[in-house]
């Protein structure tokens, strides 16, 4: 098989050399448990705290406001555990780790609707969230790339004494993320989306905000998250965060937006019965969600994979689930279009050559699948 073209960075980004090197360096040291009082433990503790400070700096927080978790899903569940038994509002396109944990823990869950681009519907929103103790809306959607009006929402929540959580897992590193500019009380981030290791994340908790630990039984993380500290992974997370800060990765990603737009234009021109689901404006610069009438998304993904082109069909957490994307169903309520969707997500390493290689294969794959489809294609069916 020829060299792979990775257009699925939203699922996970390749680990950065600086993160890999830092992890190998840390694993090569004679470290103890970061919670131990001996010298080897102190050294591990210093590495963890250095990383905590690096991650805090990236999002404009104080180090003590950062709690390390096993990833974004644990961080989201922790927020919902904090508001167990309370009335919570969240959007219809949230990650399942928000939606499902809210349903499992909250006394009542208000689902906030979105428009066809995935943007929160603001009309009547204030009335919907009255009486809630928490509102949880992601900063940017992982399937469509839609950037939500979090700063506006934060002001709205403060008017009603409501706490605000935002899952910024997909946005971090792609756009500027500052907790003070956003006005959030809680923020979820994950290392592997910015070139750090898989299996480590963090939750920002603004000073003075309520907190209830999800994992109990130890004094780690100032008694906020029990479990032996994953020192090497935290070090890799810190290195990736420092790299993003130093190179201002969110500025570099603006150039990737041009590649994304070129890919969109070529697909619409070269692939029959294609349509775009991602918004024209207020969208992450690296995500493009397209639908191909009468060509099933998972089949497109598998055919492309056989040709060395890696794409996604939505959230990687939902792989193997043949139900239509809940995100696309919330925006368009069209199961056929949702089933025919593909998410292309680009990274800083993506090149024009990668786009050319993908477009050498994609039109052939889609036309082949449309040719064997039993779904009637007509102009009247196109969006």
XYZ file of C-alpha atoms in Angstrom:
383
model
C 0.000 0.000 0.000
C 1.272 3.479 -0.811
C 2.085 6.026 1.880
C -1.016 6.960 3.858
C -2.696 10.354 3.658
C -4.089 11.242 7.072
C -7.198 13.413 6.869
C -8.569 12.352 10.263
C -6.668 14.630 12.645
C -9.846 15.394 14.587
C -9.851 11.792 15.833
C -6.268 12.069 17.046
C -3.203 14.024 16.010
C 0.209 12.372 15.514
C 2.364 12.799 18.586
C 4.728 15.770 18.345
C 8.471 15.015 18.402
C 8.907 17.263 21.454
C 6.185 15.363 23.339
C 7.647 11.976 22.428
C 11.156 13.073 23.417
C 9.952 14.473 26.734
C 8.108 11.264 27.572
C 11.138 9.118 26.720
C 13.328 11.395 28.826
C 10.989 11.117 31.801
C 10.604 7.342 31.449
C 14.390 7.051 31.429
C 14.731 8.723 34.819
C 14.718 6.885 38.130
C 11.421 8.423 39.148
C 9.224 7.496 42.055
C 5.539 7.999 42.618
C 4.778 11.726 42.310
C 2.856 11.501 45.607
C 5.816 10.056 47.555
C 7.913 12.108 49.969
C 11.338 10.755 48.960
C 13.647 12.441 46.445
C 12.542 10.294 43.506
C 8.949 11.238 44.278
C 9.823 14.926 44.559
C 11.432 14.842 41.108
C 8.325 13.296 39.586
C 6.184 15.893 41.377
C 8.295 18.719 39.930
C 7.818 17.348 36.403
C 4.051 17.159 36.909
C 3.851 20.703 38.276
C 5.964 22.068 35.434
C 3.532 20.518 32.958
C 0.561 21.836 34.915
C 1.966 25.349 34.603
C 2.579 24.921 30.856
C -0.995 23.766 30.246
C -2.402 26.539 32.422
C -0.429 29.125 30.469
C -1.831 27.848 27.165
C -5.418 28.520 28.266
C -4.825 31.571 30.484
C -5.498 29.743 33.754
C -3.698 29.429 37.077
C -1.831 26.118 37.617
C -3.938 25.236 40.669
C -7.057 25.444 38.492
C -5.867 22.476 36.361
C -6.858 18.923 37.317
C -5.327 16.051 35.349
C -7.684 13.316 34.124
C -7.451 10.277 31.853
C -8.893 12.308 28.979
C -11.757 14.523 27.853
C -14.496 12.010 28.651
C -13.460 11.733 32.291
C -13.244 15.513 32.583
C -16.762 15.897 31.170
C -18.118 13.210 33.497
C -16.464 14.955 36.439
C -18.322 18.177 35.697
C -21.635 16.313 35.521
C -20.845 14.501 38.777
C -20.358 17.910 40.383
C -23.911 18.859 39.383
C -25.553 15.524 40.148
C -29.209 15.970 41.004
C -29.346 19.488 39.584
C -31.034 20.896 36.496
C -28.595 21.050 33.580
C -28.788 22.410 30.027
C -26.643 21.243 27.137
C -26.720 21.399 23.347
C -28.106 18.738 21.026
C -24.684 18.229 19.379
C -22.497 17.658 22.423
C -20.058 14.776 22.681
C -21.706 11.651 24.171
C -19.546 12.003 27.292
C -21.514 15.175 28.034
C -24.944 14.095 26.819
C -24.936 10.629 28.389
C -23.351 11.664 31.670
C -25.822 14.552 32.002
C -28.763 12.194 31.457
C -27.327 9.762 34.016
C -26.708 12.330 36.757
C -28.843 15.452 36.359
C -32.313 15.800 37.852
C -33.466 17.330 34.559
C -31.667 17.881 31.254
C -32.668 20.694 28.915
C -31.506 20.043 25.337
C -30.718 23.314 23.569
C -31.421 23.238 19.806
C -29.000 24.252 17.058
C -29.505 25.569 13.544
C -28.525 23.830 10.284
C -24.884 24.829 10.752
C -24.726 23.416 14.279
C -24.706 26.857 15.883
C -26.652 27.288 19.099
C -30.054 28.890 18.518
C -29.960 32.054 20.606
C -33.615 33.046 20.257
C -35.391 32.054 23.442
C -32.237 30.548 24.952
C -32.321 32.656 28.118
C -35.808 31.439 28.908
C -34.730 27.815 28.351
C -31.795 27.946 30.794
C -33.616 29.707 33.639
C -33.540 27.543 36.732
C -30.516 25.551 35.551
C -27.453 25.236 37.745
C -25.124 24.325 34.873
C -24.981 24.920 31.127
C -22.558 22.785 29.102
C -21.871 23.761 25.479
C -18.765 22.765 23.523
C -16.479 25.478 22.164
C -16.255 23.840 18.727
C -18.056 20.813 17.374
C -15.936 17.762 16.581
C -17.956 16.692 13.504
C -18.899 19.967 11.817
C -16.232 22.318 13.162
C -18.881 24.859 14.207
C -17.584 27.387 16.751
C -20.189 28.218 19.380
C -20.848 31.699 20.898
C -19.405 30.801 24.300
C -18.467 34.346 25.333
C -22.054 35.499 24.735
C -23.369 32.446 26.546
C -21.098 33.101 29.538
C -22.555 36.580 29.979
C -26.044 35.129 29.710
C -25.300 32.480 32.348
C -23.871 35.015 34.777
C -27.109 37.009 34.571
C -28.903 33.990 36.051
C -26.161 32.753 38.402
C -25.561 29.660 36.258
C -22.189 27.915 35.970
C -20.834 27.335 32.447
C -18.799 24.383 31.205
C -17.307 24.099 27.724
C -15.661 21.090 26.107
C -12.736 22.655 24.208
C -11.148 19.338 23.263
C -11.459 19.912 19.528
C -10.778 23.654 19.610
C -7.534 23.701 21.601
C -4.559 24.539 19.418
C -6.779 25.299 16.384
C -8.160 28.608 17.654
C -7.114 30.812 20.572
C -8.538 29.421 23.804
C -8.435 31.639 26.885
C -10.671 30.828 29.853
C -10.884 34.469 30.916
C -11.859 35.740 27.483
C -14.433 32.954 27.211
C -15.783 33.512 30.725
C -16.230 29.797 31.467
C -16.168 28.179 34.901
C -15.080 24.739 33.635
C -13.142 23.758 30.502
C -12.278 20.297 29.175
C -9.098 19.664 27.150
C -7.259 16.553 25.941
C -3.599 15.974 25.089
C -3.877 13.807 21.979
C -5.793 16.451 20.015
C -2.772 18.790 20.142
C 0.008 16.264 19.562
C 0.372 14.947 23.078
C -0.111 11.316 24.170
C -3.427 9.485 24.211
C -4.899 8.813 27.647
C -4.281 12.106 29.430
C -6.505 15.164 29.670
C -7.317 17.985 32.015
C -10.227 19.857 33.515
C -10.001 23.566 34.249
C -12.029 24.570 37.317
C -12.239 28.289 38.024
C -11.379 29.215 41.616
C -14.494 29.278 43.758
C -16.522 27.042 41.463
C -18.161 23.966 43.033
C -16.388 20.673 42.536
C -17.062 17.040 43.329
C -14.444 14.440 42.475
C -15.478 11.598 40.191
C -12.710 9.185 41.186
C -12.320 8.997 44.936
C -9.932 7.215 47.246
C -6.646 9.112 47.201
C -5.041 12.462 47.899
C -3.678 13.012 44.376
C -4.496 16.233 42.506
C -5.109 17.957 45.841
C -7.725 15.282 46.634
C -9.668 16.148 43.510
C -8.822 13.040 41.446
C -7.572 9.825 43.012
C -5.120 7.527 41.251
C -1.379 7.236 40.784
C -0.136 10.153 38.711
C 0.731 9.326 35.093
C 3.953 11.340 35.148
C 5.271 10.501 31.666
C 1.950 11.225 29.922
C 1.538 14.479 31.836
C 5.061 15.473 30.784
C 4.162 14.791 27.151
C 0.982 16.863 27.532
C 2.990 19.734 28.962
C 5.503 19.582 26.124
C 2.727 19.673 23.522
C 1.077 22.604 25.298
C 4.372 24.486 25.426
C 4.893 23.860 21.697
C 1.411 25.196 20.864
C 2.098 28.303 22.930
C 5.557 28.942 21.503
C 4.638 28.546 17.819
C 1.124 29.992 18.268
C -0.394 26.978 16.587
C -3.801 28.661 16.215
C -2.197 31.157 13.813
C -0.578 28.376 11.799
C -3.952 26.647 11.486
C -5.395 29.664 9.667
C -3.233 28.653 6.686
C -4.701 25.144 6.879
C -8.084 26.791 6.384
C -7.055 27.582 2.802
C -6.327 23.903 2.146
C -9.672 22.962 3.699
C -11.476 25.449 1.439
C -9.641 24.136 -1.622
C -10.669 20.583 -0.752
C -14.289 21.667 -0.347
C -14.315 23.444 -3.719
C -12.804 20.446 -5.481
C -15.255 18.008 -3.927
C -18.267 20.103 -4.899
C -16.908 20.383 -8.447
C -15.605 16.853 -8.994
C -17.883 14.594 -6.940
C -21.518 14.246 -8.101
C -24.347 14.924 -5.628
C -22.041 16.229 -2.916
C -22.987 18.842 -0.346
C -21.248 20.587 2.547
C -22.483 20.327 6.138
C -19.823 22.502 7.819
C -20.625 26.217 8.213
C -19.111 28.826 5.918
C -18.180 31.055 8.857
C -17.361 30.518 12.550
C -15.821 27.139 11.801
C -12.567 25.475 12.850
C -10.039 25.921 10.026
C -9.246 22.216 9.727
C -12.655 20.462 9.687
C -14.817 19.802 6.639
C -17.947 17.651 6.795
C -19.369 16.572 3.425
C -22.270 14.371 2.368
C -22.514 12.262 -0.801
C -26.051 11.389 -1.793
C -26.630 7.611 -2.202
C -23.124 6.680 -1.051
C -22.953 5.294 2.490
C -20.357 7.041 4.674
C -18.812 3.972 6.309
C -18.393 2.359 2.876
C -16.649 5.473 1.559
C -14.355 5.412 4.587
C -13.426 1.756 4.078
C -12.805 2.116 0.343
C -10.625 5.169 0.944
C -8.744 3.378 3.703
C -7.930 0.560 1.266
C -6.318 3.212 -0.922
C -4.333 4.730 1.949
C -6.634 7.721 2.539
C -7.708 8.075 6.192
C -10.933 9.987 6.886
C -13.645 9.896 9.538
C -17.404 9.492 9.565
C -17.900 11.650 12.651
C -16.763 11.207 16.219
C -14.125 8.498 16.576
C -15.802 7.573 19.865
C -18.803 6.349 17.862
C -16.835 4.046 15.559
C -18.783 0.863 14.913
C -22.121 2.513 15.666
C -24.277 2.329 12.540
C -26.790 4.834 13.859
C -26.763 8.152 11.965
C -24.716 10.890 13.584
C -26.707 12.596 16.341
C -24.948 15.822 15.371
C -26.138 15.734 11.760
C -29.586 14.564 12.778
C -29.832 17.570 15.101
C -28.850 19.963 12.310
C -30.772 18.541 9.352
C -32.953 15.637 10.557
C -32.196 13.702 7.364
C -30.966 10.166 8.058
C -29.944 9.549 4.446
C -27.711 12.611 4.323
C -26.334 11.837 7.791
C -25.453 8.284 6.762
C -23.642 9.568 3.667
C -21.389 11.991 5.513
C -17.604 12.024 5.730
C -15.480 14.216 7.986
C -12.175 15.418 6.563
C -9.948 16.921 9.247
C -6.572 18.405 8.386
C -3.449 18.971 10.443
C -0.418 21.241 10.247
C 1.404 18.508 8.322
C -1.300 18.329 5.607
C -0.052 19.419 2.179
C -1.443 20.251 -1.249
C -0.062 16.905 -2.369
C -2.208 15.155 0.261
C -5.295 16.893 -1.085
C -4.368 15.915 -4.639
C -3.906 12.276 -3.636
C -7.253 12.207 -1.850
C -9.030 13.765 -4.827
C -7.478 11.192 -7.145
C -9.356 8.489 -5.253
C -12.482 10.062 -3.727
C -14.535 10.771 -6.896
C -14.002 7.211 -8.149
C -15.040 5.700 -4.824
C -18.187 7.797 -4.486
C -19.268 7.226 -8.109
C -18.770 3.467 -7.674
C -20.940 3.409 -4.553
C -23.583 5.629 -6.104
C -23.674 3.308 -9.087
C -24.584 0.302 -6.956
C -26.946 2.191 -4.640
C -30.655 1.464 -4.709
C -31.396 5.057 -3.709
C -32.753 7.156 -6.555
C -30.638 10.227 -7.202
C -32.267 13.252 -8.696
C -31.762 16.970 -8.757
C -34.786 17.354 -6.534
C -33.008 15.352 -3.825
C -29.912 17.531 -3.677
C -29.431 19.959 -0.808
